[in-house]
Amino acid sequence: ITNDSGATIQSIVTANSPVQVAGILGLQKTVINNSGTCDGQLLNKDGFVAGVFVKGPAGITNNAGATCSATGNYASGIEADGGRLNVVNNGTVKATATGGSQTRHAHAGGVDLFSYDGNHAAPIYFENSGSIIAFACSTGCDTNKARAVNIWAEGSSATFKNTGSLQATTTGAYGE
């Protein structure tokens, strides 16, 4: 999937809860080269939303000047689960957790990567020279979580190289 500079791939859902929303959703081996905007929005509803969400082996590049963003109660700018993952961010990744209409929980994950392989064949490589921002709401939410980057390589190795900026912010009575 190639999203050129100035182009937008966006999904905005206002349906009843719970739902799943993604600007780009890949359910098999997926290669994404983003130079534009990938955005998912789930406004005032409960569910999962991502700018990019891939299940399976993936190669994801968010180029300089590009944006992957998500807004909703469980928001992830880039989320990839499955086999071998190679993710490079040179642009901006932003997750804004607003709290849901029913759950009142906000979880923001800028980049969330998970792989599992009992044979050590699903390593994660992640490189960031851009900006990753995770913000969980401060009003109308009971619990908040904000993580700029979350990496879990179960049964394999993980490499994380950061020369950019990471920011996770949450406020409120119960925050992580």
XYZ file of N, CA and C in Angstrom:
528
model
N 0.857 -1.164 0.000
C 0.000 0.000 0.000
C 0.902 1.225 0.000
N 0.701 2.093 -0.967
C 1.455 3.340 -1.038
C 0.483 4.501 -0.926
N 0.748 5.385 0.033
C -0.044 6.593 0.216
C 0.885 7.764 -0.064
N 0.678 8.440 -1.199
C 1.587 9.481 -1.660
C 1.494 10.761 -0.834
N 2.487 11.601 -0.963
C 2.526 12.894 -0.306
C 1.292 13.705 -0.691
N 0.629 14.275 0.298
C -0.590 15.048 0.067
C -1.847 14.207 0.027
N -1.712 12.881 -0.034
C -2.871 11.985 -0.079
C -3.317 11.635 1.338
N -4.597 11.264 1.483
C -5.153 10.909 2.789
C -5.940 9.610 2.680
N -5.642 8.694 3.594
C -6.456 7.502 3.786
C -7.054 7.645 5.173
N -8.384 7.753 5.264
C -9.023 8.093 6.532
C -10.312 7.316 6.712
N -10.569 6.944 7.967
C -11.828 6.302 8.323
C -12.377 7.007 9.554
N -13.613 7.494 9.455
C -14.278 8.162 10.571
C -15.579 7.423 10.825
N -15.762 6.944 12.043
C -16.959 6.178 12.379
C -17.676 6.844 13.543
N -18.996 6.949 13.402
C -19.827 7.493 14.471
C -20.915 6.495 14.847
N -20.728 5.224 14.470
C -21.727 4.179 14.728
C -21.795 3.846 16.212
N -22.767 3.015 16.550
C -22.905 2.584 17.935
C -21.711 1.747 18.364
N -21.439 1.761 19.646
C -20.296 1.062 20.222
C -20.604 -0.417 20.379
N -19.639 -1.278 20.546
C -18.211 -1.056 20.285
C -17.882 -1.354 18.829
N -16.847 -0.733 18.324
C -16.448 -0.907 16.938
C -14.936 -0.918 16.818
N -14.467 -1.221 15.614
C -13.044 -1.157 15.286
C -12.895 -0.303 14.043
N -11.958 0.645 14.076
C -11.766 1.595 12.990
C -10.281 1.674 12.660
N -9.950 1.742 11.370
C -8.550 1.931 10.971
C -8.497 2.692 9.658
N -7.540 3.619 9.576
C -7.288 4.279 8.298
C -6.841 3.231 7.287
N -5.845 2.424 7.653
C -5.412 1.273 6.867
C -5.495 0.051 7.760
N -6.164 -0.992 7.280
C -6.285 -2.258 7.995
C -5.745 -3.358 7.092
N -4.717 -4.064 7.551
C -4.146 -5.178 6.802
C -4.279 -6.450 7.607
N -4.827 -7.497 7.007
C -5.051 -8.755 7.716
C -4.199 -9.894 7.159
N -3.116 -9.563 6.515
C -2.180 -10.541 5.990
C -0.840 -9.840 5.857
N 0.144 -10.493 5.271
C 1.438 -9.843 5.091
C 1.215 -8.535 4.343
N 1.631 -7.420 4.950
C 1.337 -6.101 4.414
C 2.596 -5.241 4.402
N 2.793 -4.502 3.323
C 3.868 -3.526 3.221
C 3.217 -2.168 2.966
N 3.529 -1.205 3.828
C 2.935 0.128 3.731
C 4.044 1.160 3.612
N 3.917 2.053 2.635
C 4.829 3.161 2.461
C 3.994 4.435 2.482
N 3.993 5.124 3.629
C 3.142 6.298 3.808
C 3.951 7.580 3.697
N 3.555 8.428 2.755
C 4.125 9.762 2.631
C 3.060 10.829 2.836
N 1.820 10.405 3.097
C 0.700 11.328 3.295
C 0.148 11.228 4.702
N -1.176 11.054 4.807
C -1.858 10.952 6.098
C -2.676 9.680 6.145
N -2.484 8.896 7.205
C -3.325 7.734 7.522
C -3.985 8.053 8.848
N -5.321 8.071 8.871
C -6.010 8.545 10.060
C -7.256 7.716 10.330
N -7.476 7.400 11.593
C -8.696 6.748 12.034
C -9.316 7.561 13.153
N -10.653 7.690 13.136
C -11.343 8.448 14.175
C -12.601 7.715 14.604
N -12.756 7.590 15.898
C -13.946 7.004 16.497
C -14.415 8.011 17.541
N -15.360 8.829 17.152
C -15.719 9.990 17.959
C -16.824 9.681 18.962
N -16.519 9.888 20.245
C -17.451 9.749 21.355
C -18.120 8.376 21.395
N -17.383 7.357 21.014
C -17.878 5.981 21.046
C -16.812 5.097 21.672
N -17.163 3.852 21.982
C -16.223 2.896 22.559
C -15.733 1.950 21.486
N -14.439 1.670 21.498
C -13.867 0.733 20.555
C -12.400 1.034 20.303
N -11.829 0.305 19.354
C -10.421 0.437 19.001
C -10.301 1.211 17.699
N -9.344 2.134 17.649
C -9.114 2.922 16.447
C -7.614 3.056 16.211
N -7.215 2.962 14.933
C -5.802 3.088 14.577
C -5.652 3.853 13.277
N -4.540 4.546 13.153
C -4.191 5.127 11.863
C -3.809 4.010 10.903
N -2.954 3.085 11.389
C -2.551 1.883 10.661
C -2.636 0.716 11.619
N -3.328 -0.361 11.203
C -3.424 -1.582 12.010
C -3.183 -2.772 11.087
N -2.167 -3.570 11.406
C -1.806 -4.724 10.589
C -1.737 -5.959 11.466
N -2.397 -7.037 11.026
C -2.329 -8.352 11.654
C -1.521 -9.230 10.718
N -0.359 -9.646 11.138
C 0.467 -10.492 10.288
C 1.822 -9.854 10.065
N 2.708 -10.514 9.382
C 4.013 -9.901 9.111
C 3.820 -8.571 8.413
N 4.679 -7.585 8.742
C 4.478 -6.250 8.175
C 5.783 -5.498 8.023
N 5.803 -4.658 6.993
C 6.825 -3.648 6.810
C 6.101 -2.324 6.687
N 6.306 -1.435 7.642
C 5.599 -0.154 7.658
C 6.629 0.974 7.703
N 6.534 1.897 6.739
C 7.398 3.069 6.732
C 6.513 4.309 6.718
N 6.692 5.162 7.724
C 6.020 6.457 7.797
C 7.106 7.497 7.523
N 7.095 8.042 6.305
C 8.176 8.903 5.841
C 8.145 10.293 6.469
N 9.246 11.027 6.319
C 9.339 12.402 6.802
C 8.199 13.220 6.200
N 7.520 13.997 7.028
C 6.388 14.802 6.593
C 5.067 14.062 6.586
N 5.082 12.747 6.819
C 3.864 11.926 6.830
C 3.318 11.817 8.244
N 2.018 11.459 8.347
C 1.363 11.334 9.647
C 0.524 10.069 9.699
N 0.641 9.345 10.809
C -0.278 8.261 11.160
C -0.919 8.681 12.472
N -2.256 8.795 12.496
C -2.911 9.294 13.701
C -4.212 8.555 13.964
N -4.614 8.587 15.239
C -5.868 7.964 15.657
C -6.447 8.755 16.816
N -7.797 8.852 16.825
C -8.508 9.520 17.910
C -9.696 8.658 18.300
N -9.783 8.286 19.574
C -10.871 7.464 20.094
C -10.546 7.023 21.509
N -11.387 6.170 22.110
C -11.109 5.829 23.505
C -9.949 4.845 23.644
N -9.724 3.967 22.663
C -8.543 3.101 22.642
C -7.873 3.368 21.306
N -6.890 4.275 21.307
C -6.305 4.776 20.063
C -4.846 4.370 19.935
N -4.473 3.974 18.709
C -3.091 3.622 18.400
C -2.733 4.211 17.043
N -1.659 5.006 16.996
C -1.233 5.585 15.726
C -0.817 4.508 14.738
N 0.071 3.606 15.177
C 0.484 2.437 14.405
C 0.425 1.237 15.325
N -0.321 0.213 14.918
C -0.390 -1.031 15.687
C -0.156 -2.185 14.728
N 0.777 -3.069 15.093
C 1.068 -4.240 14.272
C 1.227 -5.445 15.196
N 0.506 -6.503 14.886
C 0.534 -7.739 15.658
C 0.781 -8.888 14.694
N 1.637 -9.807 15.081
C 1.812 -10.985 14.237
C 3.255 -11.352 14.063
N 3.598 -11.786 12.884
C 4.934 -12.285 12.579
C 5.989 -11.200 12.575
N 6.983 -11.397 11.752
C 8.121 -10.477 11.645
C 7.623 -9.063 11.353
N 8.086 -8.084 12.162
C 7.658 -6.690 12.009
C 8.865 -5.798 11.797
N 8.794 -4.961 10.768
C 9.833 -3.980 10.486
C 9.123 -2.639 10.315
N 9.295 -1.744 11.292
C 8.572 -0.469 11.303
C 9.580 0.674 11.432
N 9.467 1.657 10.526
C 10.342 2.824 10.548
C 9.468 4.072 10.526
N 9.660 4.949 11.513
C 8.938 6.215 11.562
C 9.922 7.367 11.418
N 9.763 8.117 10.339
C 10.530 9.341 10.134
C 9.616 10.561 10.170
N 8.325 10.340 10.331
C 7.334 11.412 10.330
C 6.743 11.607 11.715
N 5.402 11.715 11.759
C 4.687 11.925 13.019
C 3.677 10.809 13.219
N 3.681 10.259 14.420
C 2.676 9.277 14.840
C 2.005 9.858 16.071
N 0.668 9.910 16.040
C -0.047 10.524 17.167
C -1.297 9.721 17.508
N -1.451 9.418 18.791
C -2.655 8.750 19.297
C -3.270 9.644 20.367
N -4.554 9.939 20.197
C -5.275 10.756 21.166
C -6.444 9.944 21.700
N -6.398 9.608 22.977
C -7.472 8.837 23.613
C -8.434 9.800 24.276
N -9.689 9.744 23.842
C -10.678 10.714 24.279
C -11.631 10.186 25.336
N -11.583 8.896 25.611
C -12.565 8.306 26.512
C -13.807 7.929 25.729
N -14.406 6.846 26.106
C -15.582 6.366 25.364
C -16.870 6.909 25.922
N -17.943 6.610 25.243
C -19.253 7.071 25.680
C -19.783 6.240 26.843
N -19.291 4.993 26.981
C -19.767 4.118 28.048
C -18.670 3.754 29.040
N -17.479 3.410 28.530
C -16.440 2.873 29.413
C -15.717 3.933 30.223
N -15.596 5.123 29.714
C -14.879 6.214 30.372
C -13.415 5.857 30.628
N -12.856 4.994 29.768
C -11.443 4.636 29.829
C -10.765 5.201 28.588
N -9.541 5.687 28.766
C -8.779 6.225 27.650
C -7.422 5.539 27.601
N -7.092 4.968 26.441
C -5.799 4.314 26.247
C -5.203 4.828 24.941
N -4.049 5.485 25.040
C -3.363 6.007 23.860
C -2.026 5.297 23.713
N -1.806 4.700 22.552
C -0.532 4.058 22.237
C -0.018 4.613 20.923
N 1.065 5.356 20.967
C 1.617 5.912 19.733
C 1.952 4.804 18.746
N 2.894 3.932 19.127
C 3.264 2.766 18.336
C 3.183 1.561 19.252
N 2.410 0.548 18.854
C 2.208 -0.656 19.652
C 2.522 -1.860 18.763
N 3.597 -2.597 19.101
C 4.050 -3.718 18.288
C 4.105 -4.989 19.124
N 3.565 -6.089 18.571
C 3.558 -7.373 19.263
C 3.836 -8.480 18.252
N 4.760 -9.370 18.605
C 4.980 -10.553 17.766
C 5.138 -11.767 18.673
N 4.782 -12.928 18.117
C 4.940 -14.171 18.848
C 5.369 -15.259 17.873
N 6.390 -15.996 18.266
C 6.809 -17.160 17.498
C 7.675 -18.027 18.387
N 7.216 -19.242 18.648
C 7.970 -20.167 19.482
C 9.288 -20.597 18.865
N 9.471 -20.363 17.558
C 10.703 -20.741 16.862
C 11.651 -19.561 16.661
N 11.400 -18.465 17.322
C 12.243 -17.262 17.257
C 12.323 -16.686 15.845
N 11.262 -16.805 15.076
C 11.265 -16.355 13.685
C 10.399 -15.117 13.463
N 10.067 -14.392 14.528
C 9.231 -13.197 14.381
C 9.831 -12.018 15.139
N 11.041 -11.599 14.743
C 11.652 -10.473 15.440
C 10.954 -9.160 15.096
N 11.135 -8.189 15.979
C 10.631 -6.838 15.751
C 11.827 -5.912 15.579
N 11.793 -5.113 14.515
C 12.755 -4.041 14.325
C 11.957 -2.745 14.232
N 12.264 -1.800 15.121
C 11.567 -0.511 15.114
C 12.582 0.607 15.218
N 12.436 1.561 14.316
C 13.341 2.703 14.285
C 12.511 3.983 14.233
N 12.858 4.943 15.082
C 12.152 6.221 15.129
C 13.147 7.372 15.030
N 12.995 8.195 14.007
C 13.747 9.445 13.931
C 12.772 10.617 13.838
N 11.496 10.307 13.965
C 10.447 11.324 13.900
C 9.909 11.651 15.278
N 8.603 11.868 15.338
C 7.931 12.262 16.572
C 6.776 11.300 16.850
N 6.721 10.801 18.085
C 5.639 9.917 18.505
C 4.994 10.525 19.744
N 3.669 10.722 19.663
C 2.927 11.384 20.736
C 1.733 10.521 21.127
N 1.575 10.285 22.427
C 0.404 9.587 22.957
C -0.193 10.463 24.044
N -1.490 10.787 23.899
C -2.159 11.658 24.862
C -3.475 11.024 25.275
N -3.656 10.830 26.594
C -4.910 10.301 27.133
C -5.648 11.427 27.844
N -6.951 11.497 27.632
C -7.764 12.619 28.097
C -7.682 12.839 29.602
N -8.011 14.046 29.986
C -7.968 14.393 31.404
C -9.341 14.687 31.972
N -10.353 14.816 31.131
C -11.695 15.094 31.635
C -12.663 14.036 31.127
N -13.593 13.648 31.965
C -14.605 12.685 31.578
C -14.130 11.251 31.521
N -12.926 10.981 32.040
C -12.376 9.622 32.003
C -12.087 9.147 33.424
N -12.331 7.858 33.655
C -12.038 7.276 34.957
C -10.599 6.781 35.046
N -10.105 6.136 33.997
C -8.727 5.658 33.975
C -8.095 6.028 32.643
N -6.821 6.356 32.691
C -6.092 6.792 31.507
C -4.765 6.058 31.399
N -4.372 5.691 30.180
C -3.057 5.119 29.913
C -2.510 5.781 28.667
N -1.252 6.176 28.717
C -0.590 6.739 27.547
C 0.801 6.131 27.450
N 1.103 5.539 26.302
C 2.416 4.953 26.046
C 2.867 5.410 24.668
N 4.007 6.041 24.606
C 4.526 6.468 23.306
C 4.853 5.245 22.460
N 5.556 4.269 23.046
C 5.943 3.053 22.327
C 5.777 1.861 23.262
N 5.179 0.797 22.741
C 5.048 -0.457 23.467
C 5.508 -1.576 22.526
N 6.533 -2.317 22.920
C 7.074 -3.394 22.087
C 7.108 -4.672 22.909
N 6.539 -5.737 22.334
C 6.549 -7.041 23.001
C 6.826 -8.100 21.945
N 8.006 -8.678 22.001
C 8.397 -9.747 21.077
C 8.500 -11.028 21.891
N 7.422 -11.784 21.915
C 7.405 -13.021 22.704
C 7.938 -14.165 21.849
N 9.033 -14.775 22.319
C 9.638 -15.882 21.596
C 10.600 -15.427 20.516
N 10.843 -14.130 20.381
C 11.787 -13.595 19.395
C 12.500 -12.394 19.998
N 13.274 -11.715 19.177
C 14.034 -10.560 19.646
C 13.369 -9.256 19.205
N 13.768 -8.178 19.867
C 13.268 -6.849 19.510
C 14.432 -5.874 19.480
N 14.422 -5.011 18.472
C 15.406 -3.942 18.354
C 14.648 -2.635 18.242
N 15.030 -1.657 19.068
C 14.394 -0.333 19.053
C 15.502 0.703 18.992
N 15.528 1.470 17.917
C 16.512 2.526 17.736
C 15.769 3.851 17.684
N 16.056 4.748 18.644
C 15.367 6.036 18.708
C 16.357 7.185 18.601
N 16.170 8.024 17.601
C 16.916 9.273 17.481
C 15.941 10.441 17.352
N 14.658 10.161 17.585
C 13.609 11.173 17.476
C 13.070 11.545 18.840
N 11.795 11.924 18.883
C 11.188 12.325 20.154
C 9.995 11.439 20.486
N 9.852 11.146 21.771
C 8.765 10.340 22.305
C 8.088 11.144 23.403
N 6.743 11.172 23.379
C 6.010 11.901 24.412
C 4.739 11.146 24.749
N 4.550 10.853 26.032
C 3.315 10.234 26.518
C 2.795 11.093 27.659
N 1.526 11.495 27.554
C 0.949 12.389 28.551
C -0.431 11.885 28.957
N -0.644 11.825 30.255
C -1.974 11.551 30.782
C -2.131 12.301 32.092
N -3.323 12.768 32.336
C -3.618 13.426 33.601
C -4.937 12.885 34.105
N -5.247 13.177 35.311
C -6.493 12.696 35.893
C -6.198 11.896 37.164
N -7.248 11.445 37.795
C -7.110 10.763 39.076
C -6.401 9.404 38.961
N -6.645 8.670 37.894
C -6.067 7.341 37.739
C -5.383 7.259 36.379
N -4.059 7.425 36.381
C -3.332 7.432 35.124
C -2.134 6.515 35.152
N -1.734 6.095 33.974
C -0.507 5.296 33.833
C 0.322 5.931 32.747
